[in-house]
mmCIF file of C-alpha atoms in Angstrom:
data_model
loop_
_atom_site.group_PDB
_atom_site.id
_atom_site.type_symbol
_atom_site.label_atom_id
_atom_site.label_comp_id
_atom_site.label_asym_id
_atom_site.label_seq_id
_atom_site.Cartn_x
_atom_site.Cartn_y
_atom_site.Cartn_z
ATOM 1 C CA MET X 1 -23.859 -0.554 83.211
ATOM 2 C CA SER X 2 -27.560 0.232 82.724
ATOM 3 C CA ASN X 3 -26.959 3.896 83.530
ATOM 4 C CA SER X 4 -24.113 4.037 81.000
ATOM 5 C CA TRP X 5 -26.275 2.429 78.308
ATOM 6 C CA ARG X 6 -29.060 4.916 79.094
ATOM 7 C CA PHE X 7 -26.710 7.826 78.404
ATOM 8 C CA ILE X 8 -25.389 6.239 75.202
ATOM 9 C CA SER X 9 -28.847 5.402 73.821
ATOM 10 C CA THR X 10 -30.222 8.844 74.708
ATOM 11 C CA ILE X 11 -27.354 10.590 72.925
ATOM 12 C CA ALA X 12 -27.764 8.290 69.917
ATOM 13 C CA LYS X 13 -31.517 9.000 69.678
ATOM 14 C CA LYS X 14 -30.904 12.731 69.946
ATOM 15 C CA GLU X 15 -28.263 12.646 67.183
ATOM 16 C CA ILE X 16 -30.433 10.532 64.868
ATOM 17 C CA ILE X 17 -33.475 12.804 65.290
ATOM 18 C CA GLU X 18 -31.434 15.917 64.571
ATOM 19 C CA PHE X 19 -29.771 14.334 61.558
ATOM 20 C CA ILE X 20 -32.975 13.167 59.819
ATOM 21 C CA ARG X 21 -34.885 16.436 60.226
ATOM 22 C CA ASP X 22 -33.711 17.665 56.821
ATOM 23 C CA TRP X 23 -35.674 16.198 53.867
ATOM 24 C CA ARG X 24 -32.483 16.080 51.805
ATOM 25 C CA THR X 25 -30.982 13.791 54.416
ATOM 26 C CA LEU X 26 -33.997 11.481 54.192
ATOM 27 C CA LEU X 27 -33.665 11.509 50.412
ATOM 28 C CA ALA X 28 -30.036 10.438 50.611
ATOM 29 C CA LEU X 29 -30.736 7.946 53.404
ATOM 30 C CA ILE X 30 -33.861 6.206 52.074
ATOM 31 C CA VAL X 31 -34.624 6.949 48.421
ATOM 32 C CA ILE X 32 -31.134 6.619 46.938
ATOM 33 C CA PRO X 33 -30.275 3.302 48.657
ATOM 34 C CA LEU X 34 -33.629 1.857 47.602
ATOM 35 C CA LEU X 35 -33.258 2.904 43.972
ATOM 36 C CA ILE X 36 -29.545 2.415 43.290
ATOM 37 C CA PHE X 37 -29.662 -1.332 42.561
ATOM 38 C CA PRO X 38 -33.050 -1.360 40.756
ATOM 39 C CA ALA X 39 -31.731 1.458 38.572
ATOM 40 C CA LEU X 40 -28.531 -0.484 37.948
ATOM 41 C CA PHE X 41 -30.119 -3.863 37.245
ATOM 42 C CA ILE X 42 -33.425 -2.840 35.621
ATOM 43 C CA ALA X 43 -33.180 0.640 34.103
ATOM 44 C CA LEU X 44 -29.655 0.232 32.715
ATOM 45 C CA PRO X 45 -30.348 -3.031 30.798
ATOM 46 C CA LEU X 46 -33.557 -1.533 29.403
ATOM 47 C CA LEU X 47 -31.653 1.563 28.296
ATOM 48 C CA LEU X 48 -28.910 -0.524 26.686
ATOM 49 C CA GLN X 49 -31.520 -2.681 24.961
ATOM 50 C CA SER X 50 -33.280 0.405 23.632
ATOM 51 C CA GLU X 51 -30.011 1.896 22.373
ATOM 52 C CA ALA X 52 -29.055 -1.403 20.698
ATOM 53 C CA ALA X 53 -32.447 -1.625 18.975
ATOM 54 C CA GLU X 54 -32.120 1.973 17.792
ATOM 55 C CA LEU X 55 -28.640 1.256 16.436
ATOM 56 C CA ASP X 56 -29.829 -1.874 14.623
ATOM 57 C CA ALA X 57 -32.575 0.111 12.892
ATOM 58 C CA MET X 58 -30.230 2.857 11.655
ATOM 59 C CA GLU X 59 -29.424 3.141 7.965
ATOM 60 C CA LEU X 60 -25.673 3.606 7.648
ATOM 61 C CA ASP X 61 -23.877 5.234 4.723
ATOM 62 C CA ILE X 62 -20.834 3.370 3.416
ATOM 63 C CA VAL X 63 -18.608 3.589 0.348
ATOM 64 C CA TRP X 64 -17.918 0.526 -1.821
ATOM 65 C CA GLN X 65 -14.647 0.714 -3.731
ATOM 66 C CA GLY X 66 -13.434 -1.808 -6.288
ATOM 67 C CA ASP X 67 -15.057 -4.890 -7.797
ATOM 68 C CA LEU X 68 -18.735 -5.701 -7.331
ATOM 69 C CA ASN X 69 -20.473 -8.854 -6.174
ATOM 70 C CA ASP X 70 -24.230 -9.239 -6.496
ATOM 71 C CA GLU X 71 -24.675 -11.641 -3.579
ATOM 72 C CA LEU X 72 -22.705 -9.409 -1.235
ATOM 73 C CA GLU X 73 -24.557 -6.323 -2.427
ATOM 74 C CA ILE X 74 -27.911 -7.941 -1.622
ATOM 75 C CA SER X 75 -26.647 -8.834 1.857
ATOM 76 C CA PHE X 76 -25.511 -5.233 2.436
ATOM 77 C CA ASN X 77 -28.907 -3.889 1.416
ATOM 78 C CA GLU X 78 -30.650 -6.300 3.788
ATOM 79 C CA SER X 79 -28.397 -4.989 6.577
ATOM 80 C CA ASN X 80 -29.608 -1.379 6.084
ATOM 81 C CA LEU X 81 -26.352 -0.244 4.508
ATOM 82 C CA ILE X 82 -26.679 2.640 2.033
ATOM 83 C CA ILE X 83 -23.966 2.103 -0.595
ATOM 84 C CA SER X 84 -22.091 4.626 -2.727
ATOM 85 C CA TYR X 85 -19.824 3.144 -5.412
ATOM 86 C CA GLU X 86 -16.333 4.376 -6.273
ATOM 87 C CA GLU X 87 -13.117 3.185 -7.831
ATOM 88 C CA ILE X 88 -10.219 2.058 -5.660
ATOM 89 C CA PRO X 89 -7.694 4.916 -5.236
ATOM 90 C CA SER X 90 -4.492 4.465 -7.173
ATOM 91 C CA ASP X 91 -2.214 5.927 -4.492
ATOM 92 C CA ILE X 92 -2.521 3.060 -1.976
ATOM 93 C CA SER X 93 -0.062 0.217 -1.403
ATOM 94 C CA ASN X 94 -2.694 -2.283 -0.210
ATOM 95 C CA LEU X 95 -6.417 -2.367 0.498
ATOM 96 C CA SER X 96 -5.906 -1.533 4.189
ATOM 97 C CA ASP X 97 -3.990 1.656 3.355
ATOM 98 C CA ILE X 98 -6.455 4.436 4.227
ATOM 99 C CA GLY X 99 -4.718 6.993 2.035
ATOM 100 C CA SER X 100 -6.810 10.004 1.104
ATOM 101 C CA ASP X 101 -9.978 8.482 2.623
ATOM 102 C CA ILE X 102 -8.808 9.256 6.147
ATOM 103 C CA ASP X 103 -10.335 12.742 6.270
ATOM 104 C CA ARG X 104 -13.861 11.765 5.292
ATOM 105 C CA ILE X 105 -13.811 8.773 7.637
ATOM 106 C CA ARG X 106 -12.656 10.920 10.562
ATOM 107 C CA ASN X 107 -15.279 13.549 9.652
ATOM 108 C CA GLN X 108 -17.833 10.723 9.267
ATOM 109 C CA GLU X 109 -18.793 11.791 5.776
ATOM 110 C CA ALA X 110 -18.654 8.037 5.189
ATOM 111 C CA LEU X 111 -19.073 5.754 8.190
ATOM 112 C CA ALA X 112 -16.987 3.025 6.547
ATOM 113 C CA VAL X 113 -15.192 2.331 3.276
ATOM 114 C CA PHE X 114 -15.418 -1.213 1.921
ATOM 115 C CA ARG X 115 -12.772 -2.250 -0.593
ATOM 116 C CA LEU X 116 -13.094 -5.445 -2.652
ATOM 117 C CA LEU X 117 -10.748 -6.806 -5.287
ATOM 118 C CA GLU X 118 -10.951 -10.072 -7.255
ATOM 119 C CA ASN X 119 -7.876 -11.832 -8.624
ATOM 120 C CA ASP X 120 -6.915 -15.307 -9.820
ATOM 121 C CA SER X 121 -6.538 -16.660 -6.270
ATOM 122 C CA GLY X 122 -9.874 -15.347 -4.980
ATOM 123 C CA TRP X 123 -11.112 -12.181 -3.318
ATOM 124 C CA LYS X 124 -9.362 -9.585 -1.169
ATOM 125 C CA PHE X 125 -11.118 -7.011 0.963
ATOM 126 C CA SER X 126 -10.659 -4.467 3.730
ATOM 127 C CA VAL X 127 -12.959 -2.254 5.791
ATOM 128 C CA LEU X 128 -11.809 1.258 6.679
ATOM 129 C CA TYR X 129 -13.498 2.747 9.738
ATOM 130 C CA ILE X 130 -12.880 4.806 12.880
ATOM 131 C CA SER X 131 -12.991 2.762 16.079
ATOM 132 C CA THR X 132 -14.005 5.694 18.299
ATOM 133 C CA SER X 133 -17.343 6.085 16.496
ATOM 134 C CA GLU X 134 -20.181 3.786 17.515
ATOM 135 C CA ALA X 135 -21.920 4.182 14.153
ATOM 136 C CA SER X 136 -18.701 3.432 12.271
ATOM 137 C CA ASN X 137 -18.137 0.330 14.400
ATOM 138 C CA GLU X 138 -21.691 -0.784 13.684
ATOM 139 C CA ALA X 139 -21.177 -0.302 9.926
ATOM 140 C CA ARG X 140 -17.975 -2.352 10.066
ATOM 141 C CA SER X 141 -19.726 -5.072 12.086
ATOM 142 C CA ARG X 142 -22.544 -5.354 9.532
ATOM 143 C CA ILE X 143 -20.049 -5.525 6.668
ATOM 144 C CA ILE X 144 -17.996 -8.250 8.384
ATOM 145 C CA ASP X 145 -21.129 -10.293 9.180
ATOM 146 C CA SER X 146 -22.239 -10.114 5.544
ATOM 147 C CA ILE X 147 -18.774 -11.146 4.336
ATOM 148 C CA ILE X 148 -18.724 -14.121 6.724
ATOM 149 C CA ASP X 149 -22.081 -15.325 5.388
ATOM 150 C CA TRP X 150 -20.950 -14.779 1.802
ATOM 151 C CA GLU X 151 -17.672 -16.610 2.384
ATOM 152 C CA SER X 152 -19.531 -19.512 3.985
ATOM 153 C CA ASN X 153 -21.826 -19.771 0.970
ATOM 154 C CA VAL X 154 -18.859 -19.682 -1.419
ATOM 155 C CA VAL X 155 -17.001 -22.406 0.499
ATOM 156 C CA ASN X 156 -20.073 -24.615 0.812
ATOM 157 C CA GLY X 157 -20.841 -24.232 -2.882
ATOM 158 C CA THR X 158 -17.282 -25.183 -3.804
ATOM 159 C CA LEU X 159 -17.423 -28.296 -1.606
ATOM 160 C CA VAL X 160 -20.771 -29.365 -3.023
ATOM 161 C CA GLU X 161 -19.429 -29.009 -6.566
ATOM 162 C CA ALA X 162 -16.514 -31.249 -5.558
ATOM 163 C CA GLY X 163 -18.925 -33.866 -4.202
ATOM 164 C CA LEU X 164 -18.086 -33.241 -0.514
ATOM 165 C CA ASP X 165 -20.393 -32.706 2.444
ATOM 166 C CA PRO X 166 -19.736 -29.210 3.893
ATOM 167 C CA ASP X 167 -20.651 -30.186 7.472
ATOM 168 C CA SER X 168 -18.403 -33.236 7.738
ATOM 169 C CA THR X 169 -15.586 -31.562 5.800
ATOM 170 C CA LEU X 170 -15.467 -28.225 7.645
ATOM 171 C CA ASP X 171 -16.526 -29.523 11.058
ATOM 172 C CA PRO X 172 -15.020 -32.993 11.529
ATOM 173 C CA VAL X 173 -14.845 -32.656 15.340
ATOM 174 C CA ARG X 174 -18.174 -31.779 16.954
ATOM 175 C CA TRP X 175 -19.589 -31.268 20.414
ATOM 176 C CA ASP X 176 -22.193 -33.937 21.097
ATOM 177 C CA GLY X 177 -25.364 -32.610 22.700
ATOM 178 C CA ASN X 178 -26.025 -29.237 24.309
ATOM 179 C CA TRP X 179 -22.892 -27.712 25.829
ATOM 180 C CA GLU X 180 -24.947 -25.926 28.500
ATOM 181 C CA ASN X 181 -26.048 -29.300 29.894
ATOM 182 C CA ALA X 182 -22.401 -30.226 30.552
ATOM 183 C CA ASP X 183 -22.090 -27.557 33.273
ATOM 184 C CA ALA X 184 -22.671 -28.969 36.767
ATOM 185 C CA ALA X 185 -23.475 -25.497 38.160
ATOM 186 C CA THR X 186 -27.105 -24.423 38.260
ATOM 187 C CA LYS X 187 -28.282 -21.150 36.747
ATOM 188 C CA GLY X 188 -28.731 -19.795 40.253
ATOM 189 C CA GLU X 189 -25.122 -20.613 41.124
ATOM 190 C CA GLN X 190 -23.925 -19.003 37.892
ATOM 191 C CA ALA X 191 -25.930 -15.879 38.726
ATOM 192 C CA GLY X 192 -24.524 -15.932 42.255
ATOM 193 C CA LEU X 193 -20.968 -16.016 40.932
ATOM 194 C CA ALA X 194 -21.619 -13.068 38.617
ATOM 195 C CA LEU X 195 -23.283 -11.035 41.360
ATOM 196 C CA SER X 196 -20.566 -11.849 43.903
ATOM 197 C CA LEU X 197 -17.933 -10.195 41.720
ATOM 198 C CA PHE X 198 -19.192 -6.668 42.311
ATOM 199 C CA ILE X 199 -21.946 -6.615 44.949
ATOM 200 C CA PRO X 200 -19.505 -6.759 47.921
ATOM 201 C CA MET X 201 -17.506 -3.924 46.385
ATOM 202 C CA VAL X 202 -20.617 -1.783 45.896
ATOM 203 C CA ILE X 203 -21.821 -2.473 49.439
ATOM 204 C CA ALA X 204 -18.378 -1.685 50.868
ATOM 205 C CA ILE X 205 -18.130 1.602 48.977
ATOM 206 C CA TRP X 206 -21.688 2.604 49.863
ATOM 207 C CA THR X 207 -21.184 1.754 53.552
ATOM 208 C CA ALA X 208 -18.048 3.871 53.708
ATOM 209 C CA SER X 209 -19.506 6.806 51.770
ATOM 210 C CA SER X 210 -22.849 6.866 53.609
ATOM 211 C CA ALA X 211 -21.066 7.159 56.958
ATOM 212 C CA ILE X 212 -19.101 10.256 55.959
ATOM 213 C CA GLN X 213 -21.859 12.872 56.169
ATOM 214 C CA PRO X 214 -23.290 11.878 59.572
ATOM 215 C CA SER X 215 -19.771 11.489 60.981
ATOM 216 C CA ILE X 216 -18.894 15.038 59.939
ATOM 217 C CA ASP X 217 -22.240 16.505 61.004
ATOM 218 C CA MET X 218 -22.121 14.996 64.501
ATOM 219 C CA THR X 219 -18.536 16.030 65.238
ATOM 220 C CA ALA X 220 -16.982 18.898 63.290
ATOM 221 C CA GLY X 221 -20.433 20.209 62.363
ATOM 222 C CA GLU X 222 -21.501 20.463 66.004
ATOM 223 C CA ARG X 223 -18.185 22.080 66.876
ATOM 224 C CA GLU X 224 -18.821 24.814 64.275
ATOM 225 C CA ARG X 225 -22.451 25.307 65.364
ATOM 226 C CA GLY X 226 -21.406 25.503 69.011
ATOM 227 C CA THR X 227 -23.676 22.651 70.151
ATOM 228 C CA LEU X 228 -20.847 20.283 71.075
ATOM 229 C CA GLU X 229 -20.089 22.287 74.212
ATOM 230 C CA ALA X 230 -23.650 21.736 75.444
ATOM 231 C CA LEU X 231 -23.222 17.988 75.061
ATOM 232 C CA LEU X 232 -19.970 18.110 77.002
ATOM 233 C CA CYS X 233 -21.895 19.594 79.945
ATOM 234 C CA LEU X 234 -24.049 16.465 80.245
ATOM 235 C CA PRO X 235 -23.450 14.233 83.297
ATOM 236 C CA CYS X 236 -21.738 11.560 81.226
ATOM 237 C CA SER X 237 -18.184 10.688 80.329
ATOM 238 C CA ARG X 238 -16.601 11.634 77.023
ATOM 239 C CA LEU X 239 -16.368 7.945 76.174
ATOM 240 C CA GLN X 240 -20.134 7.597 76.609
ATOM 241 C CA LEU X 241 -20.665 10.694 74.467
ATOM 242 C CA LEU X 242 -18.460 9.308 71.716
ATOM 243 C CA ALA X 243 -20.112 5.880 71.987
ATOM 244 C CA GLY X 244 -23.533 7.504 71.585
ATOM 245 C CA LYS X 245 -22.415 9.332 68.460
ATOM 246 C CA TRP X 246 -20.865 6.126 67.140
ATOM 247 C CA LEU X 247 -24.135 4.251 67.748
ATOM 248 C CA ALA X 248 -26.073 6.967 65.913
ATOM 249 C CA VAL X 249 -23.792 6.930 62.864
ATOM 250 C CA ALA X 250 -23.714 3.123 62.844
ATOM 251 C CA SER X 251 -27.534 2.991 62.986
ATOM 252 C CA ILE X 252 -27.909 5.474 60.127
ATOM 253 C CA THR X 253 -25.319 3.650 58.023
ATOM 254 C CA SER X 254 -26.835 0.233 58.762
ATOM 255 C CA ALA X 255 -30.285 1.499 57.770
ATOM 256 C CA GLY X 256 -28.919 2.749 54.455
ATOM 257 C CA VAL X 257 -27.135 -0.546 53.790
ATOM 258 C CA ALA X 258 -30.256 -2.545 54.735
ATOM 259 C CA LEU X 259 -32.356 -0.524 52.300
ATOM 260 C CA GLN X 260 -29.695 -0.984 49.656
ATOM 261 C CA ILE X 261 -29.728 -4.766 50.125
ATOM 262 C CA GLY X 262 -33.537 -4.650 49.970
ATOM 263 C CA GLY X 263 -33.355 -2.863 46.630
ATOM 264 C CA LEU X 264 -30.809 -5.432 45.480
ATOM 265 C CA LEU X 265 -33.095 -8.346 46.385
ATOM 266 C CA PHE X 266 -35.982 -6.655 44.563
ATOM 267 C CA ALA X 267 -33.856 -6.174 41.450
ATOM 268 C CA ILE X 268 -32.651 -9.796 41.511
ATOM 269 C CA THR X 269 -36.227 -11.045 41.972
ATOM 270 C CA TYR X 270 -37.377 -8.918 39.037
ATOM 271 C CA LEU X 271 -34.623 -10.187 36.764
ATOM 272 C CA ALA X 272 -35.242 -13.779 37.834
ATOM 273 C CA SER X 273 -38.975 -13.452 37.092
ATOM 274 C CA SER X 274 -38.143 -12.251 33.570
ATOM 275 C CA SER X 275 -35.740 -15.205 33.064
ATOM 276 C CA VAL X 276 -32.773 -12.878 32.592
ATOM 277 C CA ILE X 277 -30.809 -14.646 35.329
ATOM 278 C CA GLY X 278 -31.395 -17.569 37.641
ATOM 279 C CA ILE X 279 -32.268 -17.106 41.291
ATOM 280 C CA PRO X 280 -29.117 -17.520 43.398
ATOM 281 C CA SER X 281 -29.574 -20.200 46.026
ATOM 282 C CA VAL X 282 -28.618 -18.639 49.383
ATOM 283 C CA SER X 283 -29.016 -20.500 52.666
ATOM 284 C CA MET X 284 -30.045 -18.862 55.931
ATOM 285 C CA LEU X 285 -26.532 -19.431 57.256
ATOM 286 C CA SER X 286 -25.058 -17.601 54.263
ATOM 287 C CA MET X 287 -27.458 -14.688 54.754
ATOM 288 C CA ALA X 288 -26.566 -14.529 58.458
ATOM 289 C CA LEU X 289 -22.857 -14.549 57.642
ATOM 290 C CA LEU X 290 -23.363 -11.811 55.025
ATOM 291 C CA LEU X 291 -25.327 -9.670 57.475
ATOM 292 C CA GLY X 292 -22.726 -10.232 60.178
ATOM 293 C CA ALA X 293 -19.887 -9.317 57.829
ATOM 294 C CA VAL X 294 -21.650 -6.115 56.754
ATOM 295 C CA VAL X 295 -22.399 -5.123 60.358
ATOM 296 C CA ILE X 296 -18.820 -5.747 61.504
ATOM 297 C CA PHE X 297 -17.527 -3.845 58.489
ATOM 298 C CA ALA X 298 -19.877 -0.938 59.249
ATOM 299 C CA ILE X 299 -18.716 -0.889 62.884
ATOM 300 C CA MET X 300 -15.081 -0.637 61.802
ATOM 301 C CA VAL X 301 -15.698 1.984 59.105
ATOM 302 C CA VAL X 302 -17.888 4.160 61.325
ATOM 303 C CA ALA X 303 -15.326 4.075 64.146
ATOM 304 C CA PHE X 304 -12.530 5.005 61.746
ATOM 305 C CA GLU X 305 -14.412 7.864 60.078
ATOM 306 C CA LEU X 306 -15.835 9.178 63.344
ATOM 307 C CA ALA X 307 -12.346 9.310 64.853
ATOM 308 C CA LEU X 308 -11.010 11.285 61.885
ATOM 309 C CA ALA X 309 -13.966 13.664 61.908
ATOM 310 C CA MET X 310 -13.642 14.227 65.668
ATOM 311 C CA LYS X 311 -10.015 15.290 65.269
ATOM 312 C CA ALA X 312 -10.926 17.846 62.580
ATOM 313 C CA HIS X 313 -11.395 21.480 63.602
ATOM 314 C CA SER X 314 -13.937 22.354 60.899
ATOM 315 C CA VAL X 315 -16.364 20.765 58.463
ATOM 316 C CA LYS X 316 -14.077 21.662 55.581
ATOM 317 C CA GLU X 317 -11.106 19.967 57.227
ATOM 318 C CA ALA X 318 -13.191 16.888 58.041
ATOM 319 C CA GLY X 319 -14.368 16.658 54.439
ATOM 320 C CA SER X 320 -10.817 16.906 53.141
ATOM 321 C CA LEU X 321 -9.805 14.077 55.484
ATOM 322 C CA LEU X 322 -12.697 11.696 54.855
ATOM 323 C CA GLY X 323 -13.081 12.304 51.112
ATOM 324 C CA PRO X 324 -9.821 10.590 50.115
ATOM 325 C CA ALA X 325 -10.566 7.836 52.645
ATOM 326 C CA ILE X 326 -12.921 6.291 50.074
ATOM 327 C CA LEU X 327 -9.848 5.394 48.030
ATOM 328 C CA PHE X 328 -8.747 3.110 50.877
ATOM 329 C CA ILE X 329 -12.050 1.278 50.400
ATOM 330 C CA ILE X 330 -11.956 1.075 46.601
ATOM 331 C CA PHE X 331 -8.440 -0.294 46.129
ATOM 332 C CA PRO X 332 -8.746 -3.276 48.519
ATOM 333 C CA ALA X 333 -12.192 -3.990 47.081
ATOM 334 C CA LEU X 334 -10.676 -4.165 43.601
ATOM 335 C CA PHE X 335 -8.182 -6.779 44.806
ATOM 336 C CA THR X 336 -11.049 -9.154 45.529
ATOM 337 C CA GLN X 337 -11.882 -9.267 41.817
ATOM 338 C CA VAL X 338 -8.680 -11.204 41.037
ATOM 339 C CA ILE X 339 -8.582 -13.546 44.046
ATOM 340 C CA ASN X 340 -9.178 -17.209 43.185
ATOM 341 C CA LEU X 341 -11.882 -18.245 45.643
ATOM 342 C CA ASP X 342 -11.294 -21.960 45.006
ATOM 343 C CA THR X 343 -7.824 -21.805 46.540
ATOM 344 C CA VAL X 344 -8.083 -18.637 48.631
ATOM 345 C CA GLU X 345 -5.528 -18.431 51.445
ATOM 346 C CA SER X 346 -6.697 -17.924 55.016
ATOM 347 C CA TRP X 347 -4.590 -14.794 55.521
ATOM 348 C CA TRP X 348 -6.778 -12.860 53.064
ATOM 349 C CA PHE X 349 -9.526 -12.897 55.710
ATOM 350 C CA ALA X 350 -7.252 -11.077 58.164
ATOM 351 C CA ILE X 351 -6.879 -8.041 55.883
ATOM 352 C CA PRO X 352 -9.368 -5.251 56.679
ATOM 353 C CA LEU X 353 -11.729 -4.269 53.851
ATOM 354 C CA VAL X 354 -10.597 -7.215 51.716
ATOM 355 C CA ASN X 355 -12.153 -9.718 54.101
#
């Protein structure tokens, strides 16, 4: 037994050393796993926040057609809307009929067209825009927000003139206290639920994808380079040779996953320190179960991919076999997003990848 383990460990060390000689391999093995979650959790929110702030500061050109209202006009100006005034076209059946304005909206000569008409029963309006344009959507959003505030002021003024209290009249049924205090879950548990929806899927996909390159390099790659024959001349069985290669690929994959989880913990700690999310409360038993699940999953994936790569006659053939194999990881991982964990059936845990 000790002699067999000596052969397996020696082969594994040899394969690992040869695989990590290339600096590009080290980049893919160390740098990318360390940075993927910090980039996702830290850089992406900062980028989205910067883009949102830039969009809020933009001055957007809109067209106002129809009747005027001073209060609404002031609200538009405060929302950085640059207004051009026109008459309502005569060839439309209703205010939502785009008519001849469709071309300039699609060409974004005007980001939105606001139509307003007053009659005996009140006011009518519509906002013409193009939903595939972010600037046009922003212009529509600012217009709608201004109209909501204006409508609220009109309704409240009408109620006050009638001698009614707007709050008790419009909101007769109210939530007592702070609704956030009614949730029995802590902020850490809420953050844990949100993170649990996609972190297992990301780890599963990364584990499967990170094992592809070393599996190909240590099997079909060695066959093409002619170094596999030298290994077959060693005084060890083919099972020991395959076990050594499996141990090497599993070690490389586990190192990448460990670094990825380390980057994840760093990102969560950073977000928790900035009060973006709460710190998920994870017990030592839960961490041990998570680590065990990842290791068992890596063992299964590495064995599967190594077997496919060993059967391939060339690197190209191995790549064509293992590339689509990622789809078998993604689809079961997506199923976990719709499983109700409160009443999850036991047989789900018997399904590979899903469990």
